Tab-separated table of C-alpha atoms and ligand atoms in Angstrom:
chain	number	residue	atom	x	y	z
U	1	UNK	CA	144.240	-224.946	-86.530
U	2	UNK	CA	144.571	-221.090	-87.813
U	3	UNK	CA	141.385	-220.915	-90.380
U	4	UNK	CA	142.407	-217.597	-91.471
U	5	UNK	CA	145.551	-219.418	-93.100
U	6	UNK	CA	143.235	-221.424	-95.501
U	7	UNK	CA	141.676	-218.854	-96.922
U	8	UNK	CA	142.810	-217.962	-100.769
U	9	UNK	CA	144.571	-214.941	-101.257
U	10	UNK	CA	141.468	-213.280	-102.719
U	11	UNK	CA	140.265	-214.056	-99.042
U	12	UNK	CA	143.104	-212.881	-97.472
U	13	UNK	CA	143.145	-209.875	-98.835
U	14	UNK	CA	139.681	-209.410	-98.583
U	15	UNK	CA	139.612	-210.541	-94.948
U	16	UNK	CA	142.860	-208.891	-93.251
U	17	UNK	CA	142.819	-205.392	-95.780
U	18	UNK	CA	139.282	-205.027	-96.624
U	19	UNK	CA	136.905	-206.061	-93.650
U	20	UNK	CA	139.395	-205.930	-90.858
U	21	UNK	CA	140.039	-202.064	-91.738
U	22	UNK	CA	136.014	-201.060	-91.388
U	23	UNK	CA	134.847	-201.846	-94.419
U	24	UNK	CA	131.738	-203.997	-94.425
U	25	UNK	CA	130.330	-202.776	-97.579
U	26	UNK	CA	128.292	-206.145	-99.008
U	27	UNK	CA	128.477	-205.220	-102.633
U	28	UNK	CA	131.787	-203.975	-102.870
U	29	UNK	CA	133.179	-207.274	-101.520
U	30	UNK	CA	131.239	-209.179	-103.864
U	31	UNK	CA	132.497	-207.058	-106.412
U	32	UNK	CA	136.279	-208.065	-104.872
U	33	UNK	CA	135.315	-211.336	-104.728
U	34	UNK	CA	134.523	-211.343	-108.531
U	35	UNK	CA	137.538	-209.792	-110.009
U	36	UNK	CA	140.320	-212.169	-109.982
U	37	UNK	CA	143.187	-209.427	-108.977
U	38	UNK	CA	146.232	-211.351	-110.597
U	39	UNK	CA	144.628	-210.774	-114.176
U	40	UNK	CA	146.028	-207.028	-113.797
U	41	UNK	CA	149.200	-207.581	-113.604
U	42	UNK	CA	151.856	-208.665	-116.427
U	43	UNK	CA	151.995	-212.132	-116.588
U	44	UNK	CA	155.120	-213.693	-114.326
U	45	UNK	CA	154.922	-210.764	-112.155
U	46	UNK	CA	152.127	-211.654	-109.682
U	47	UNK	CA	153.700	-211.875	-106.520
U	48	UNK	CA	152.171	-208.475	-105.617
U	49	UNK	CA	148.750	-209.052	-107.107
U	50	UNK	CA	147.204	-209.440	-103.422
U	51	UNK	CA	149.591	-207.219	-101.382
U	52	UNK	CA	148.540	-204.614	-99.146
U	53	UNK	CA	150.382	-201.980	-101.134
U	54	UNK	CA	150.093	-200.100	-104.730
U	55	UNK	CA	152.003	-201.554	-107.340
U	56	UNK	CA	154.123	-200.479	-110.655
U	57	UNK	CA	152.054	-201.323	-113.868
U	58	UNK	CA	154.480	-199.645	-116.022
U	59	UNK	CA	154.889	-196.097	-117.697
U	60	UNK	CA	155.537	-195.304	-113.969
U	61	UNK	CA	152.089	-195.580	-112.889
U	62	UNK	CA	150.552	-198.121	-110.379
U	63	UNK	CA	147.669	-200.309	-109.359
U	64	UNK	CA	145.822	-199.062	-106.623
U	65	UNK	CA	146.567	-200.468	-103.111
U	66	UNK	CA	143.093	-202.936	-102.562
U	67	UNK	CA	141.678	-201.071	-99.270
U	68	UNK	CA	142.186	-197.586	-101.440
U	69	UNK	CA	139.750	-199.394	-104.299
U	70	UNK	CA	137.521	-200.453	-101.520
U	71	UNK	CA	137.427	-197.234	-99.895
U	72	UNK	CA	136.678	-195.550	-102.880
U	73	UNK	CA	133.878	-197.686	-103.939
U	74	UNK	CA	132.627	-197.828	-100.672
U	75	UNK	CA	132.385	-194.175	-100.489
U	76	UNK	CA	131.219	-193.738	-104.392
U	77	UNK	CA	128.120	-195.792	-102.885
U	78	UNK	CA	127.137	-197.398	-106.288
U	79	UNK	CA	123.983	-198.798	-106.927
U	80	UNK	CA	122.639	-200.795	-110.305
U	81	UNK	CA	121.380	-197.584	-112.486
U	82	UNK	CA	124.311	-195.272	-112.336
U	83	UNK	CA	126.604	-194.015	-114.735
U	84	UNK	CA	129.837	-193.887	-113.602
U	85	UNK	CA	132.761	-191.794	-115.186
U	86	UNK	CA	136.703	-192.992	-113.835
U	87	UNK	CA	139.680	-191.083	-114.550
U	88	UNK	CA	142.840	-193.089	-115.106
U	89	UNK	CA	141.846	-196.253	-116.289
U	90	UNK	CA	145.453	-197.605	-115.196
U	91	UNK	CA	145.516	-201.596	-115.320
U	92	UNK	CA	141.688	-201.579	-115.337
U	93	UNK	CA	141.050	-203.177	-111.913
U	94	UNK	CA	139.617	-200.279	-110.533
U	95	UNK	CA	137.152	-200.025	-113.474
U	96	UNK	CA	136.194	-203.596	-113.420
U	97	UNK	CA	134.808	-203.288	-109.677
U	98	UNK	CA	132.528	-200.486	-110.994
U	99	UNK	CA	131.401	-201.972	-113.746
U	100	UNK	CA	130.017	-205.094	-111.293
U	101	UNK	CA	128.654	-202.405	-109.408
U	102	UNK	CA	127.453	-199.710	-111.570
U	103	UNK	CA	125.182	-199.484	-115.106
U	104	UNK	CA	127.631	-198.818	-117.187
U	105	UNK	CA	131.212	-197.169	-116.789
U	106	UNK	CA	133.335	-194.682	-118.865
U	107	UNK	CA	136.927	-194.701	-118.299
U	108	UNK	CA	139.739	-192.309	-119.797
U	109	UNK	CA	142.983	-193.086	-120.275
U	110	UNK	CA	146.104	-190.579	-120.794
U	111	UNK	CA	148.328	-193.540	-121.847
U	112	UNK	CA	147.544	-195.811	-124.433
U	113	UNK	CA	149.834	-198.890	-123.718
U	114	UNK	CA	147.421	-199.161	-120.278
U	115	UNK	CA	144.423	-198.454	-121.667
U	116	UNK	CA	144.818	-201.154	-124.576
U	117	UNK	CA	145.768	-203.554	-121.869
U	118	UNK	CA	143.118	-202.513	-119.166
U	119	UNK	CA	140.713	-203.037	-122.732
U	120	UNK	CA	141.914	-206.090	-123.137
U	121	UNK	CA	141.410	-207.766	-119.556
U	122	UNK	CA	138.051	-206.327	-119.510
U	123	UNK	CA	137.264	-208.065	-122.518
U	124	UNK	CA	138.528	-211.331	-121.447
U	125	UNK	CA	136.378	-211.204	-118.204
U	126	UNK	CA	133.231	-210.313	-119.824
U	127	UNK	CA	132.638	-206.604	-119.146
U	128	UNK	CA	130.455	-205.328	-121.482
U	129	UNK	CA	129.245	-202.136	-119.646
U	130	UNK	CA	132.537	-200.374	-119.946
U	131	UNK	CA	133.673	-197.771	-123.017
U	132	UNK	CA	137.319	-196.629	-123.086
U	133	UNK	CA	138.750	-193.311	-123.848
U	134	UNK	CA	142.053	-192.557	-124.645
U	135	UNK	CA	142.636	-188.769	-123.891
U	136	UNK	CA	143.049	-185.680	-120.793
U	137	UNK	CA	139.800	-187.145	-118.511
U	138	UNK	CA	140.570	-184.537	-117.012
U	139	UNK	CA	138.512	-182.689	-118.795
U	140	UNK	CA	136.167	-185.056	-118.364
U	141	UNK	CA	134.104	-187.081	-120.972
U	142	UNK	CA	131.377	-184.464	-122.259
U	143	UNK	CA	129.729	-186.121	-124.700
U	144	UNK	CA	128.308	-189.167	-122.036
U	145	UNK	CA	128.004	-186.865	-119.383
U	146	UNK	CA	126.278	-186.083	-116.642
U	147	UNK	CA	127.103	-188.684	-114.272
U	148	UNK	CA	125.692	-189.788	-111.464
U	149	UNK	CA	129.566	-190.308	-110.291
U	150	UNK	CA	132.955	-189.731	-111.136
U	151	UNK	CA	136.158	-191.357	-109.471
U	152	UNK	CA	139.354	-189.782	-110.188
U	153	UNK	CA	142.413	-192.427	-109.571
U	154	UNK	CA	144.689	-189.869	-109.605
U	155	UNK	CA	146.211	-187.155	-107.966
U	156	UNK	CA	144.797	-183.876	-108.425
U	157	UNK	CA	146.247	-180.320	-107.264
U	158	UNK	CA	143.311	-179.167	-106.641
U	159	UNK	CA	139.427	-179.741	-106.588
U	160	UNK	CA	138.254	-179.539	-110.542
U	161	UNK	CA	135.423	-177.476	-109.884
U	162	UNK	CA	134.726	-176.847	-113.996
U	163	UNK	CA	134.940	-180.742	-114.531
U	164	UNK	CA	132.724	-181.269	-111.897
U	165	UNK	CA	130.355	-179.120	-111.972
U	166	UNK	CA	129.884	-179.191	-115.679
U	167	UNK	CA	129.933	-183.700	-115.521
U	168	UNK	CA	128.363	-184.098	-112.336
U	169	UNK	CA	124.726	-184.823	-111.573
U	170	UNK	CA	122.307	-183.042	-108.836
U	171	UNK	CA	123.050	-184.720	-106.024
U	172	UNK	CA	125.751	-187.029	-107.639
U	173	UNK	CA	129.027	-188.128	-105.957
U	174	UNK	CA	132.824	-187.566	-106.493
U	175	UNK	CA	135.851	-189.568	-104.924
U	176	UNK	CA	139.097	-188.225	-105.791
U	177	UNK	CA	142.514	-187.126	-104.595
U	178	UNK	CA	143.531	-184.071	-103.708
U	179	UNK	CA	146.761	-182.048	-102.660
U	180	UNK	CA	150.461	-182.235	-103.511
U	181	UNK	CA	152.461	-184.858	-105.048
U	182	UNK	CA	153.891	-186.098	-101.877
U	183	UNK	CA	150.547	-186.837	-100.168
U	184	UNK	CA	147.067	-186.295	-100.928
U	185	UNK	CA	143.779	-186.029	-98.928
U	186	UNK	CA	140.998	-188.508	-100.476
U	187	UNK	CA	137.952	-186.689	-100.953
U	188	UNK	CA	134.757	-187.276	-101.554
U	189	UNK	CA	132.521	-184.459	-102.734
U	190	UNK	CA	129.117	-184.383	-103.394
U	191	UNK	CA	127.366	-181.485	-106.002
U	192	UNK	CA	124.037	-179.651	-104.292
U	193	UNK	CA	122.923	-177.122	-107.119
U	194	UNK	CA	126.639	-175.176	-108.056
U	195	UNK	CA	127.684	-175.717	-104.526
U	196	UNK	CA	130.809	-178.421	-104.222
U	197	UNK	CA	130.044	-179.918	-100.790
U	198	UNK	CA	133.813	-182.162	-99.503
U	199	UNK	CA	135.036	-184.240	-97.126
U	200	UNK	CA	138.100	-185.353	-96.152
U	201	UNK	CA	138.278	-189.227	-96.276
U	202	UNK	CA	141.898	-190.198	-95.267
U	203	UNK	CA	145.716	-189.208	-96.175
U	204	UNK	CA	146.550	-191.034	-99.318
U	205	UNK	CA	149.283	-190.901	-102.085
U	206	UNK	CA	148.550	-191.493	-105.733
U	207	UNK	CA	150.203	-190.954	-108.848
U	208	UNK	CA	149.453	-187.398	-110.313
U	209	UNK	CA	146.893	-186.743	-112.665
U	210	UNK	CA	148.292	-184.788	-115.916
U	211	UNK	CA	146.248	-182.951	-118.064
U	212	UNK	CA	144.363	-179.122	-118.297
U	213	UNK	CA	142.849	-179.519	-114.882
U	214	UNK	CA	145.345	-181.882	-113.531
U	215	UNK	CA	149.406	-181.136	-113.201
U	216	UNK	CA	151.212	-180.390	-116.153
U	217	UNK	CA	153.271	-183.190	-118.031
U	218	UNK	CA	156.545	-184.869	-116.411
U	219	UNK	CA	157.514	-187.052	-119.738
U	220	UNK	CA	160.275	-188.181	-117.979
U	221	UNK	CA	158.447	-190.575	-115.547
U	222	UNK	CA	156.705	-192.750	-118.323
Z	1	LIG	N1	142.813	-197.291	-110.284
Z	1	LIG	C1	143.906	-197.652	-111.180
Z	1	LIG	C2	145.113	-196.847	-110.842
Z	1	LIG	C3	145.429	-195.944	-111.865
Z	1	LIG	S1	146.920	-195.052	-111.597
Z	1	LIG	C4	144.242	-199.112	-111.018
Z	1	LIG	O1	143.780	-199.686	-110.037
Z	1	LIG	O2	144.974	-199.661	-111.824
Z	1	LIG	C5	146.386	-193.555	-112.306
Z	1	LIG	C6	146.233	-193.581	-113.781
Z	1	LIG	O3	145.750	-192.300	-114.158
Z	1	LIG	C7	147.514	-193.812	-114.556
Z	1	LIG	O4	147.359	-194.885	-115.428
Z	1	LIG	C8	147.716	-192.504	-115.309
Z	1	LIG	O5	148.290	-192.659	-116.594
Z	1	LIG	C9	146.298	-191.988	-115.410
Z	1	LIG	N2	146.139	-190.563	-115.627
Z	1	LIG	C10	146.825	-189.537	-115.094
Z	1	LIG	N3	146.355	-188.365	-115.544
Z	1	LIG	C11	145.337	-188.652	-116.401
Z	1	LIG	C12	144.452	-187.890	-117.182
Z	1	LIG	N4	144.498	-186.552	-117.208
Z	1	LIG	N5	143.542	-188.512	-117.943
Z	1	LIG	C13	143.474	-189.868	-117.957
Z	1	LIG	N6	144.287	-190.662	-117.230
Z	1	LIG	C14	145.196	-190.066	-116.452
């Protein structure tokens, strides 16, 4: 008998999308293992919840594809202590993995439909080291910062050097997208004194992040 077939499809994803692809990252499959995946999408419209692929949340955004949020975690290297700053809250799965991770997360939202429902799920699963901000994160959020890291869960055109260099701790970590709308490069940066140190992580494609140091607005997509 196929043992991998009785796993739950928490464990399937976990297994086949997560582990399979490289990533053996203890905490931040604990952290998967906590955060019940369905519970971020509208209810009657699961079928996706554990498929290897983004999906639409609305206001033509998506959820992040789960080895993206494991990547991104992985390479955020989180540790109890840190303060943790994510830009585009989005259905709030992303931000709940931090915040099993992290000391306390801050998450901005541009839209406020998601970010009251992101709230919301949060609530119901007991978060309590998360504050929400509706507004442009992509100017950051000054009056919590520095950071010790910032994730950015959408595209940017280009690295935010102000945002980061202004939010970011000594020796603190970035992960963020970067590069046109069609495909990005994930990128994790790390700030040495004013110096932006990056690396390229992968090829990935996320929506774009709007705001002053993001693209400008496209109100016909939400
Ligand atoms: N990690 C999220 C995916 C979010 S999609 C998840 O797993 O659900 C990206 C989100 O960034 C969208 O909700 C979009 O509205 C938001 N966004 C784009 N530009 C933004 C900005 N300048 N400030 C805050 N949020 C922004």
């Amino acid at each position: 008998m196929n043992k991998i077939r009785e796993l739950s499809p928490l464990e399937w994803m976990i297994r086949t999308q997560v582990v399979d692809r490289g990533i053996d990252d203890a905490h931040v499959i604990e952290a998967m293992r906590q955060v019940p995946r369905d519970k971020f999408f509208k209810p009657g419209s699961t079928e996706l919840a554990y498929a290897d692929q983004a999906a639409p949340i609305g206001h033509g955004q998506t959820i992040s594809q789960p080895y993206i949020v494991a990547l991104m975690t992985h390479r955020l290297d989180l540790r109890p202590g840190l303060r943790v700053l994510e830009i585009g809250t989005g259905s709030g799965y992303q931000t709940a993995i931090l915040a099993r991770l992290a000391q306390e997360v801050w998450t901005v939202e541009r839209l406020k439909p998601l970010l009251d429902e992101a709230f919301e799920r949060l609530l119901d699963l007991g978060c309590r080291n998360v504050h929400f901000k509706f507004g442009d994160g992509s100017l950051g959020w000054a009056e919590h910062a520095p950071f010790d890291r910032i994730l950015i869960g959408a595209g940017a055109p280009e690295l935010p050097r102000n945002l980061l260099l202004t939010q970011l701790k000594e020796g603190g970590k970035a992960v963020l997208p970067i590069g046109p709308q069609e495909e990005q490069i994930l990128t994790e940066v790390t700030r040495v004194g004013k110096e932006l140190i990056t690396k390229d992580v992968c090829a990935c494609r996320f929506v774009k992040l709007i705001g002053e140091a993001g693209w400008s607005k496209d109100v016909s997509k939400e």
